[in-house]
Amino acid sequence: VLSVLHSVYCAMQEGPDIISTVEFNHTGELLATGDKGGRVVIFQREPESKSEPFSQGEYNVYSTFQSHEPEFDYLKSLEIEEKINKIRWLPQQNAAQFLLSTNDKTIKLWKVSERDKRPEGYNLKDEEGRIKDISTVTSLQVPVLMPMDLMVEVSPRRVFANAHTYHVNSISVNSDYMTYMSADDLRINLWHLDITDRSFNIVDIKPVNMEDLTEVITAAEFHPHHCNLFVYSSSKGTLRLCDMREAALCDKHSKLFEEPEDPSARSFFSEIISSVSDVKFSHSGRYLLTRDYLTAKVWDLNMESKPLETYQVHDYLRSKLCSLYENDCIFDKFECAWNGSDSVIMTGAYNNFFRMFDRNTKRDVTLEASRESSKPRAVLKPRRVCAAGGKRRKDDISVDSLDFTKKILHTAWHPNENIIAIAATNNLYIFQDKLNSEMH
């Protein structure tokens, strides 16, 4: 999978609508993006064509809708921005698709369905839909369904509101497909998909006195197979695995995953860069993938004392932490992703770079998502960053010339194939590995 990747599609979003989340559905046929303007754009994969063998794998716009609008909390005099923080697809149960989207406060369930037929021949309505005078109806006819151009309809089915005091950072659908959880800085709530007026608080780390607050929840996710297990990460770099069978309120964790700190390496920035920005269960459910500012780590659920694997994403930035603190980049929250077989992990970096690590061969590669590489079937060339004062080779990029305004925070990997989606500010890039379409 670390051989060349081919760019098959690049969607340029207009204006300042920066992409804030990317998510494939469970089959990988649909891809949803959310942006800071509250919009959700759904892309659909094109079916394979005999006349155009290279068209298979391309994603084109399927539907666009406004998920959230800006609101105002009059009690707290706070503006609630419309930015989509997370999108999660529900497994498909019938012809329609369902997805959850959330901003800082409100979660919505959306139904996405297709319509290619329309009813005609009503007895009590005319062709324009107006009600007829009953006295003019002299005969009855059976309405029929007539073919029409395909229309994609998106409709809100549920609105889950007023349950979070703080900003929602995660939503995760349970493997029972009936419940999901939402997490903010201090609490995690459990919802039933059919019930909007109440939720159950399953984690609450808010201290009695807010001056005693030492950490916040940064991400949370359900186990892919066991509906009673979930994990949440904290700003202190810890992971807590909780079992809902033990207690209704999971303030006491079942397992605590924490790497002991090296006292000799401690600095002013240690706590900031150790904060976990994302946590993902592997598809098998055996491992956890986490991302902090400088590293990606793989944890084994059976070993709490230290990570199984640690990957340096951009260790060359250690010398730049002071300037990264001054321009607030040190607080950027990078996401991470597994491939379908859990053998490769991916995460973003600066300068529109993203990193891939093969867990079996221990090889890694840095690739760039750019307009030059977005031409159809263009080949991505590996990039290399040279640390300050290091020996530079041709095509190496100096750490001093990195553009920190170009950052890849959001990535997603097709559940079965080597297709990845990369959100680079307000551009969406979809790359496919044509040489290695089968997972290792």
CSV table of C-alpha atoms in Angstrom, one decimal:
chain,number,residue,atom,x,y,z
A,1,VAL,CA,0.0,0.0,0.0
A,2,LEU,CA,3.0,2.3,0.3
A,3,SER,CA,3.7,2.2,-3.4
A,4,VAL,CA,2.4,5.0,-5.6
A,5,LEU,CA,-1.1,6.3,-5.1
A,6,HIS,CA,-3.1,7.7,-8.0
A,7,SER,CA,-5.2,10.8,-7.7
A,8,VAL,CA,-8.6,10.1,-9.1
A,9,TYR,CA,-10.6,13.0,-8.0
A,10,CYS,CA,-10.2,16.5,-6.5
A,11,ALA,CA,-13.2,18.6,-5.5
A,12,MET,CA,-12.5,22.2,-5.0
A,13,GLN,CA,-15.0,23.7,-2.5
A,14,GLU,CA,-15.7,27.4,-3.2
A,15,GLY,CA,-15.1,30.2,-0.8
A,16,PRO,CA,-13.9,29.9,2.8
A,17,ASP,CA,-15.8,26.7,3.5
A,18,ILE,CA,-13.0,24.8,5.2
A,19,ILE,CA,-13.7,21.0,5.5
A,20,SER,CA,-14.0,20.0,9.1
A,21,THR,CA,-14.8,16.2,8.9
A,22,VAL,CA,-14.6,13.4,6.3
A,23,GLU,CA,-16.2,10.0,6.6
A,24,PHE,CA,-16.8,6.9,4.3
A,25,ASN,CA,-20.0,4.9,4.8
A,26,HIS,CA,-19.7,1.2,5.7
A,27,THR,CA,-19.5,0.0,2.1
A,28,GLY,CA,-17.2,2.9,0.9
A,29,GLU,CA,-19.6,3.7,-1.9
A,30,LEU,CA,-20.5,7.0,-0.3
A,31,LEU,CA,-18.2,9.7,1.2
A,32,ALA,CA,-19.5,12.6,3.3
A,33,THR,CA,-17.7,15.8,4.2
A,34,GLY,CA,-18.8,18.5,6.6
A,35,ASP,CA,-17.5,22.1,6.5
A,36,LYS,CA,-17.4,25.2,8.7
A,37,GLY,CA,-20.4,26.6,6.9
A,38,GLY,CA,-22.7,23.8,8.3
A,39,ARG,CA,-22.9,22.1,4.9
A,40,VAL,CA,-22.7,18.4,4.3
A,41,VAL,CA,-21.6,17.2,0.8
A,42,ILE,CA,-22.0,13.5,-0.1
A,43,PHE,CA,-20.0,12.0,-2.9
A,44,GLN,CA,-20.9,8.7,-4.6
A,45,ARG,CA,-18.5,6.3,-6.3
A,46,GLU,CA,-19.0,5.8,-10.0
A,47,PRO,CA,-19.9,2.2,-11.1
A,48,GLU,CA,-17.3,0.4,-13.3
A,49,SER,CA,-17.7,1.2,-17.0
A,50,LYS,CA,-16.4,-1.3,-19.7
A,51,SER,CA,-15.8,1.6,-22.1
A,52,GLU,CA,-13.9,3.6,-19.4
A,53,PRO,CA,-12.0,1.2,-17.2
A,54,PHE,CA,-10.3,4.0,-15.3
A,55,SER,CA,-13.5,5.7,-14.3
A,56,GLN,CA,-14.3,3.2,-11.6
A,57,GLY,CA,-13.3,4.6,-8.2
A,58,GLU,CA,-14.0,8.2,-9.1
A,59,TYR,CA,-16.3,10.0,-6.7
A,60,ASN,CA,-18.8,12.6,-7.9
A,61,VAL,CA,-21.1,14.9,-5.9
A,62,TYR,CA,-24.3,13.0,-5.0
A,63,SER,CA,-26.1,15.4,-2.7
A,64,THR,CA,-25.4,18.7,-0.8
A,65,PHE,CA,-27.5,20.0,2.0
A,66,GLN,CA,-27.4,22.5,4.9
A,67,SER,CA,-27.1,20.5,8.1
A,68,HIS,CA,-26.7,23.2,10.7
A,69,GLU,CA,-27.4,26.9,10.9
A,70,PRO,CA,-25.7,29.4,13.2
A,71,GLU,CA,-27.6,29.8,16.5
A,72,PHE,CA,-27.5,32.0,19.6
A,73,ASP,CA,-27.7,30.8,23.2
A,74,TYR,CA,-29.6,33.7,24.9
A,75,LEU,CA,-29.1,32.3,28.4
A,76,LYS,CA,-25.3,32.3,28.0
A,77,SER,CA,-25.0,35.1,25.4
A,78,LEU,CA,-23.0,32.7,23.2
A,79,GLU,CA,-23.0,32.2,19.5
A,80,ILE,CA,-23.2,28.5,18.4
A,81,GLU,CA,-21.4,28.2,15.1
A,82,GLU,CA,-22.7,26.0,12.4
A,83,LYS,CA,-19.4,24.1,11.8
A,84,ILE,CA,-19.9,20.3,11.4
A,85,ASN,CA,-17.6,18.7,14.0
A,86,LYS,CA,-18.3,15.0,13.1
A,87,ILE,CA,-20.3,12.8,10.7
A,88,ARG,CA,-21.0,9.2,11.3
A,89,TRP,CA,-22.9,6.8,9.0
A,90,LEU,CA,-25.4,4.2,10.2
A,91,PRO,CA,-25.1,0.7,8.6
A,92,GLN,CA,-27.6,0.5,5.8
A,93,GLN,CA,-30.8,-1.4,6.7
A,94,ASN,CA,-32.9,-0.7,3.6
A,95,ALA,CA,-32.8,1.4,0.4
A,96,ALA,CA,-32.2,4.6,2.3
A,97,GLN,CA,-29.0,5.7,4.0
A,98,PHE,CA,-28.8,7.4,7.4
A,99,LEU,CA,-26.1,9.6,8.9
A,100,LEU,CA,-25.5,11.6,12.1
A,101,SER,CA,-24.0,15.1,12.0
A,102,THR,CA,-23.2,17.3,14.9
A,103,ASN,CA,-22.0,20.9,15.5
A,104,ASP,CA,-20.9,22.1,19.0
A,105,LYS,CA,-24.3,21.5,20.6
A,106,THR,CA,-26.9,19.7,18.4
A,107,ILE,CA,-26.8,16.3,16.8
A,108,LYS,CA,-29.1,15.5,13.8
A,109,LEU,CA,-30.1,12.3,12.1
A,110,TRP,CA,-30.5,12.6,8.4
A,111,LYS,CA,-32.2,10.2,5.9
A,112,VAL,CA,-30.7,10.1,2.4
A,113,SER,CA,-33.0,8.4,-0.2
A,114,GLU,CA,-33.5,8.3,-4.0
A,115,ARG,CA,-36.7,8.8,-5.9
A,116,ASP,CA,-37.0,7.9,-9.6
A,117,LYS,CA,-40.8,7.5,-9.9
A,118,ARG,CA,-43.7,9.9,-9.3
A,119,PRO,CA,-47.4,9.1,-8.8
A,120,GLU,CA,-49.8,10.4,-11.5
A,121,GLY,CA,-53.5,10.1,-12.0
A,122,TYR,CA,-54.9,11.3,-8.7
A,123,ASN,CA,-58.7,11.4,-8.4
A,124,LEU,CA,-59.0,14.5,-6.1
A,125,LYS,CA,-56.0,16.5,-7.3
A,126,ASP,CA,-55.3,18.1,-10.7
A,127,GLU,CA,-51.9,17.9,-12.4
A,128,GLU,CA,-50.6,20.9,-10.5
A,129,GLY,CA,-51.5,19.4,-7.1
A,130,ARG,CA,-54.6,21.6,-6.5
A,131,ILE,CA,-57.6,20.0,-4.8
A,132,LYS,CA,-60.5,19.4,-7.3
A,133,ASP,CA,-64.1,20.2,-6.7
A,134,ILE,CA,-65.6,16.8,-5.7
A,135,SER,CA,-68.7,17.6,-7.8
A,136,THR,CA,-66.6,17.6,-10.9
A,137,VAL,CA,-65.2,14.0,-10.3
A,138,THR,CA,-67.3,11.7,-12.5
A,139,SER,CA,-65.1,8.7,-12.6
A,140,LEU,CA,-62.4,7.0,-10.6
A,141,GLN,CA,-59.0,6.0,-11.8
A,142,VAL,CA,-56.1,4.0,-10.3
A,143,PRO,CA,-53.0,6.2,-9.7
A,144,VAL,CA,-49.8,5.0,-11.4
A,145,LEU,CA,-46.1,5.5,-10.8
A,146,MET,CA,-44.4,7.1,-13.7
A,147,PRO,CA,-40.6,7.2,-14.2
A,148,MET,CA,-38.8,10.5,-13.6
A,149,ASP,CA,-35.2,11.8,-13.4
A,150,LEU,CA,-33.4,10.5,-10.4
A,151,MET,CA,-33.8,12.8,-7.4
A,152,VAL,CA,-31.8,12.5,-4.1
A,153,GLU,CA,-33.8,13.6,-1.1
A,154,VAL,CA,-32.3,14.4,2.2
A,155,SER,CA,-34.6,14.9,5.2
A,156,PRO,CA,-34.0,15.4,8.9
A,157,ARG,CA,-35.5,12.5,10.9
A,158,ARG,CA,-34.4,13.3,14.5
A,159,VAL,CA,-32.9,16.3,16.3
A,160,PHE,CA,-30.9,15.5,19.5
A,161,ALA,CA,-30.5,18.8,21.4
A,162,ASN,CA,-30.0,20.4,24.8
A,163,ALA,CA,-27.9,17.6,26.3
A,164,HIS,CA,-24.4,19.2,26.2
A,165,THR,CA,-23.1,22.1,28.2
A,166,TYR,CA,-19.7,22.0,26.5
A,167,HIS,CA,-18.7,21.6,22.9
A,168,VAL,CA,-19.4,18.2,21.3
A,169,ASN,CA,-16.1,16.7,20.0
A,170,SER,CA,-17.2,13.1,19.2
A,171,ILE,CA,-20.1,10.9,18.2
A,172,SER,CA,-19.9,7.2,17.7
A,173,VAL,CA,-22.6,4.7,16.6
A,174,ASN,CA,-22.8,1.5,18.7
A,175,SER,CA,-22.5,-2.0,17.2
A,176,ASP,CA,-26.1,-2.7,18.4
A,177,TYR,CA,-27.2,-0.1,15.7
A,178,MET,CA,-29.8,1.2,18.2
A,179,THR,CA,-27.7,3.6,20.3
A,180,TYR,CA,-24.9,6.0,19.9
A,181,MET,CA,-22.8,8.2,22.2
A,182,SER,CA,-21.8,11.9,22.1
A,183,ALA,CA,-18.9,13.3,24.0
A,184,ASP,CA,-18.0,16.9,25.0
A,185,ASP,CA,-15.1,18.2,27.1
A,186,LEU,CA,-16.4,16.8,30.4
A,187,ARG,CA,-19.3,14.4,29.7
A,188,ILE,CA,-20.3,11.5,27.5
A,189,ASN,CA,-24.0,10.8,26.8
A,190,LEU,CA,-25.7,7.7,25.6
A,191,TRP,CA,-28.6,8.1,23.2
A,192,HIS,CA,-31.2,5.8,21.6
A,193,LEU,CA,-31.6,6.7,17.9
A,194,ASP,CA,-35.4,6.8,18.3
A,195,ILE,CA,-35.6,9.0,21.5
A,196,THR,CA,-34.6,12.6,21.2
A,197,ASP,CA,-35.9,14.1,24.5
A,198,ARG,CA,-33.6,12.3,26.9
A,199,SER,CA,-30.1,10.7,27.0
A,200,PHE,CA,-28.2,8.9,29.7
A,201,ASN,CA,-25.0,10.4,31.1
A,202,ILE,CA,-22.4,7.6,31.2
A,203,VAL,CA,-19.2,9.6,31.9
A,204,ASP,CA,-18.9,12.8,34.0
A,205,ILE,CA,-15.5,14.1,34.9
A,206,LYS,CA,-16.6,17.6,35.9
A,207,PRO,CA,-15.2,18.4,39.3
A,208,VAL,CA,-17.3,20.0,42.0
A,209,ASN,CA,-15.0,23.0,41.9
A,210,MET,CA,-13.9,23.9,38.3
A,211,GLU,CA,-10.6,25.2,39.7
A,212,ASP,CA,-9.7,21.5,40.3
A,213,LEU,CA,-10.1,20.6,36.6
A,214,THR,CA,-7.0,19.0,35.3
A,215,GLU,CA,-8.0,17.3,32.1
A,216,VAL,CA,-10.8,17.2,29.5
A,217,ILE,CA,-12.2,14.5,27.2
A,218,THR,CA,-10.8,14.8,23.7
A,219,ALA,CA,-12.4,11.9,21.8
A,220,ALA,CA,-14.5,8.8,22.3
A,221,GLU,CA,-15.5,5.7,20.3
A,222,PHE,CA,-17.5,2.5,20.7
A,223,HIS,CA,-15.9,-0.9,20.3
A,224,PRO,CA,-16.7,-2.2,16.8
A,225,HIS,CA,-18.1,-5.6,18.0
A,226,HIS,CA,-18.9,-5.4,21.7
A,227,CYS,CA,-21.7,-3.0,22.4
A,228,ASN,CA,-20.8,-2.7,26.1
A,229,LEU,CA,-17.3,-1.4,25.6
A,230,PHE,CA,-16.1,2.1,24.7
A,231,VAL,CA,-12.9,4.2,25.0
A,232,TYR,CA,-12.3,7.8,25.6
A,233,SER,CA,-9.1,9.8,25.5
A,234,SER,CA,-8.0,12.8,27.5
A,235,SER,CA,-5.8,15.9,27.3
A,236,LYS,CA,-3.4,14.2,29.6
A,237,GLY,CA,-2.5,11.6,27.0
A,238,THR,CA,-4.4,8.8,28.8
A,239,LEU,CA,-7.0,6.3,27.4
A,240,ARG,CA,-9.8,4.8,29.5
A,241,LEU,CA,-11.6,1.7,28.4
A,242,CYS,CA,-15.1,1.5,30.0
A,243,ASP,CA,-17.5,-1.4,30.3
A,244,MET,CA,-21.2,-0.4,30.6
A,245,ARG,CA,-22.0,-3.8,32.3
A,246,GLU,CA,-20.1,-2.7,35.4
A,247,ALA,CA,-22.1,0.4,36.3
A,248,ALA,CA,-24.6,2.8,34.8
A,249,LEU,CA,-22.1,5.7,35.3
A,250,CYS,CA,-18.7,4.7,34.0
A,251,ASP,CA,-16.6,7.2,35.9
A,252,LYS,CA,-14.5,4.2,37.0
A,253,HIS,CA,-12.7,2.8,34.0
A,254,SER,CA,-12.0,-0.9,33.4
A,255,LYS,CA,-8.6,-0.2,31.9
A,256,LEU,CA,-6.3,2.8,31.9
A,257,PHE,CA,-3.7,3.1,29.0
A,258,GLU,CA,-0.9,5.4,29.9
A,259,GLU,CA,2.7,5.7,28.9
A,260,PRO,CA,5.1,6.6,31.7
A,261,GLU,CA,6.7,10.0,31.2
A,262,ASP,CA,10.4,10.3,30.8
A,263,PRO,CA,11.4,12.9,33.4
A,264,SER,CA,14.6,13.9,31.5
A,265,ALA,CA,12.5,14.8,28.4
A,266,ARG,CA,10.0,16.9,30.3
A,267,SER,CA,9.5,20.5,29.1
A,268,PHE,CA,7.0,23.4,29.2
A,269,PHE,CA,5.3,21.8,26.2
A,270,SER,CA,5.1,18.2,27.4
A,271,GLU,CA,1.5,18.3,28.6
A,272,ILE,CA,0.3,20.1,25.4
A,273,ILE,CA,1.9,17.7,22.9
A,274,SER,CA,0.9,14.6,24.9
A,275,SER,CA,-2.8,15.5,24.6
A,276,VAL,CA,-4.6,12.8,22.5
A,277,SER,CA,-6.5,14.4,19.6
A,278,ASP,CA,-8.0,11.2,18.1
A,279,VAL,CA,-8.6,7.6,19.1
A,280,LYS,CA,-9.8,4.8,16.8
A,281,PHE,CA,-10.5,1.1,17.4
A,282,SER,CA,-9.0,-1.2,14.8
A,283,HIS,CA,-11.5,-3.1,12.6
A,284,SER,CA,-10.7,-6.3,14.5
A,285,GLY,CA,-11.3,-4.5,17.8
A,286,ARG,CA,-8.0,-5.7,19.3
A,287,TYR,CA,-6.0,-2.5,19.0
A,288,LEU,CA,-6.4,1.2,19.6
A,289,LEU,CA,-4.8,3.9,17.4
A,290,THR,CA,-4.2,7.3,18.9
A,291,ARG,CA,-2.7,10.5,17.7
A,292,ASP,CA,-1.0,13.2,19.8
A,293,TYR,CA,0.8,16.2,18.4
A,294,LEU,CA,4.0,14.5,17.3
A,295,THR,CA,3.3,10.8,17.3
A,296,ALA,CA,0.8,8.1,16.3
A,297,LYS,CA,0.6,5.1,18.7
A,298,VAL,CA,-0.9,1.7,18.5
A,299,TRP,CA,-2.1,0.1,21.8
A,300,ASP,CA,-3.0,-3.5,22.5
A,301,LEU,CA,-6.1,-3.8,24.6
A,302,ASN,CA,-4.3,-6.5,26.6
A,303,MET,CA,-1.4,-4.3,27.5
A,304,GLU,CA,-2.0,-1.1,29.4
A,305,SER,CA,1.5,-0.2,30.5
A,306,LYS,CA,2.9,1.2,27.2
A,307,PRO,CA,2.0,1.4,23.5
A,308,LEU,CA,2.7,-1.6,21.3
A,309,GLU,CA,4.1,0.7,18.5
A,310,THR,CA,5.0,4.4,18.4
A,311,TYR,CA,5.4,6.2,15.0
A,312,GLN,CA,7.1,9.6,14.8
A,313,VAL,CA,4.9,11.7,12.5
A,314,HIS,CA,6.9,14.9,12.4
A,315,ASP,CA,9.7,14.7,15.0
A,316,TYR,CA,11.5,17.5,13.2
A,317,LEU,CA,9.1,19.9,14.7
A,318,ARG,CA,10.5,19.4,18.3
A,319,SER,CA,12.9,22.3,17.7
A,320,LYS,CA,10.0,24.5,16.6
A,321,LEU,CA,7.6,24.0,19.5
A,322,CYS,CA,8.1,27.5,20.8
A,323,SER,CA,7.0,29.2,17.6
A,324,LEU,CA,4.2,26.6,17.1
A,325,TYR,CA,3.0,27.6,20.6
A,326,GLU,CA,3.0,31.3,19.7
A,327,ASN,CA,1.0,30.8,16.5
A,328,ASP,CA,-1.4,28.3,18.2
A,329,CYS,CA,-0.5,25.5,15.8
A,330,ILE,CA,0.6,23.4,18.7
A,331,PHE,CA,-3.2,23.0,19.6
A,332,ASP,CA,-4.1,21.6,16.2
A,333,LYS,CA,-6.1,18.3,16.4
A,334,PHE,CA,-4.9,15.8,13.9
A,335,GLU,CA,-7.0,12.7,13.2
A,336,CYS,CA,-5.8,9.2,12.3
A,337,ALA,CA,-7.2,6.2,10.3
A,338,TRP,CA,-6.7,2.5,9.8
A,339,ASN,CA,-6.7,0.7,6.5
A,340,GLY,CA,-9.3,-2.1,6.0
A,341,SER,CA,-6.9,-4.9,7.2
A,342,ASP,CA,-5.4,-2.9,10.2
A,343,SER,CA,-1.9,-3.3,8.6
A,344,VAL,CA,-1.4,0.4,7.7
A,345,ILE,CA,-2.2,3.6,9.6
A,346,MET,CA,-2.5,7.1,8.2
A,347,THR,CA,-2.5,10.6,9.7
A,348,GLY,CA,-2.0,14.2,8.6
A,349,ALA,CA,0.8,16.8,9.0
A,350,TYR,CA,1.7,20.3,7.8
A,351,ASN,CA,2.5,21.6,4.4
A,352,ASN,CA,-0.4,19.5,3.1
A,353,PHE,CA,1.6,16.4,3.9
A,354,PHE,CA,0.2,13.1,5.2
A,355,ARG,CA,2.0,10.2,6.6
A,356,MET,CA,1.5,6.4,6.2
A,357,PHE,CA,3.1,3.7,8.3
A,358,ASP,CA,3.1,0.0,7.4
A,359,ARG,CA,2.9,-2.0,10.7
A,360,ASN,CA,4.3,-5.2,9.1
A,361,THR,CA,7.3,-3.9,7.2
A,362,LYS,CA,7.9,-0.8,9.4
A,363,ARG,CA,8.2,1.3,6.3
A,364,ASP,CA,6.8,4.8,6.2
A,365,VAL,CA,6.2,7.4,3.6
A,366,THR,CA,5.3,11.1,3.4
A,367,LEU,CA,3.0,12.2,0.6
A,368,GLU,CA,1.6,15.5,-0.4
A,369,ALA,CA,-2.0,16.5,-1.3
A,370,SER,CA,-1.6,19.3,-3.8
A,371,ARG,CA,-3.2,20.7,-6.9
A,372,GLU,CA,-0.3,19.4,-8.9
A,373,SER,CA,-0.9,15.8,-7.7
A,374,SER,CA,-4.7,16.1,-8.1
A,375,LYS,CA,-4.7,15.6,-11.9
A,376,PRO,CA,-6.5,12.3,-12.9
A,377,ARG,CA,-4.2,9.3,-12.5
A,378,ALA,CA,-1.2,11.4,-11.5
A,379,VAL,CA,1.4,9.6,-9.4
A,380,LEU,CA,2.2,10.9,-5.9
A,381,LYS,CA,5.9,11.2,-5.2
A,382,PRO,CA,7.2,10.6,-1.7
A,383,ARG,CA,8.4,13.7,0.0
A,384,ARG,CA,11.1,14.2,2.7
A,385,VAL,CA,11.5,16.9,5.3
A,386,CYS,CA,15.0,17.8,6.3
A,387,ALA,CA,15.5,18.8,9.9
A,388,ALA,CA,17.1,22.2,10.6
A,389,GLY,CA,20.9,22.0,10.1
A,390,GLY,CA,20.5,18.5,8.6
A,391,LYS,CA,22.1,17.3,5.3
A,392,ARG,CA,19.8,18.1,2.4
A,393,ARG,CA,19.3,16.0,-0.6
A,394,LYS,CA,17.7,17.1,-3.9
A,395,ASP,CA,13.9,17.6,-3.6
A,396,ASP,CA,14.1,17.6,0.3
A,397,ILE,CA,12.1,20.3,2.0
A,398,SER,CA,13.6,22.3,4.9
A,399,VAL,CA,11.6,22.4,8.1
A,400,ASP,CA,12.0,26.2,8.0
A,401,SER,CA,10.1,26.4,4.7
A,402,LEU,CA,7.0,24.3,5.8
A,403,ASP,CA,3.7,26.1,5.5
A,404,PHE,CA,1.9,25.7,8.8
A,405,THR,CA,-1.3,27.2,7.4
A,406,LYS,CA,-1.6,24.2,5.1
A,407,LYS,CA,-2.5,21.3,7.4
A,408,ILE,CA,-4.2,18.0,6.9
A,409,LEU,CA,-6.3,17.4,10.0
A,410,HIS,CA,-9.0,15.2,8.6
A,411,THR,CA,-8.5,11.9,6.8
A,412,ALA,CA,-10.6,8.8,6.0
A,413,TRP,CA,-9.8,5.3,4.6
A,414,HIS,CA,-12.2,3.2,2.5
A,415,PRO,CA,-13.3,0.2,4.7
A,416,ASN,CA,-12.3,-2.4,2.1
A,417,GLU,CA,-10.0,-0.9,-0.6
A,418,ASN,CA,-6.9,1.3,-0.9
A,419,ILE,CA,-8.9,4.5,-1.4
A,420,ILE,CA,-8.2,7.4,0.9
A,421,ALA,CA,-9.9,10.8,1.4
A,422,ILE,CA,-7.8,13.8,2.4
A,423,ALA,CA,-9.2,17.1,3.5
A,424,ALA,CA,-6.7,19.9,2.9
A,425,THR,CA,-8.2,23.1,4.1
A,426,ASN,CA,-11.1,23.7,1.7
A,427,ASN,CA,-10.0,21.0,-0.9
A,428,LEU,CA,-11.0,17.4,-0.9
A,429,TYR,CA,-8.6,14.9,-2.5
A,430,ILE,CA,-9.4,11.3,-3.1
A,431,PHE,CA,-6.5,9.0,-4.0
A,432,GLN,CA,-6.6,5.4,-5.1
A,433,ASP,CA,-3.7,2.9,-5.2
A,434,LYS,CA,-4.2,1.2,-8.6
A,435,LEU,CA,-1.1,-1.0,-8.2
A,436,ASN,CA,-2.1,-2.5,-4.9
A,437,SER,CA,-5.9,-2.6,-4.9
A,438,GLU,CA,-5.8,-5.6,-2.6
A,439,MET,CA,-5.1,-5.1,1.1
A,440,HIS,CA,-1.9,-6.7,2.4
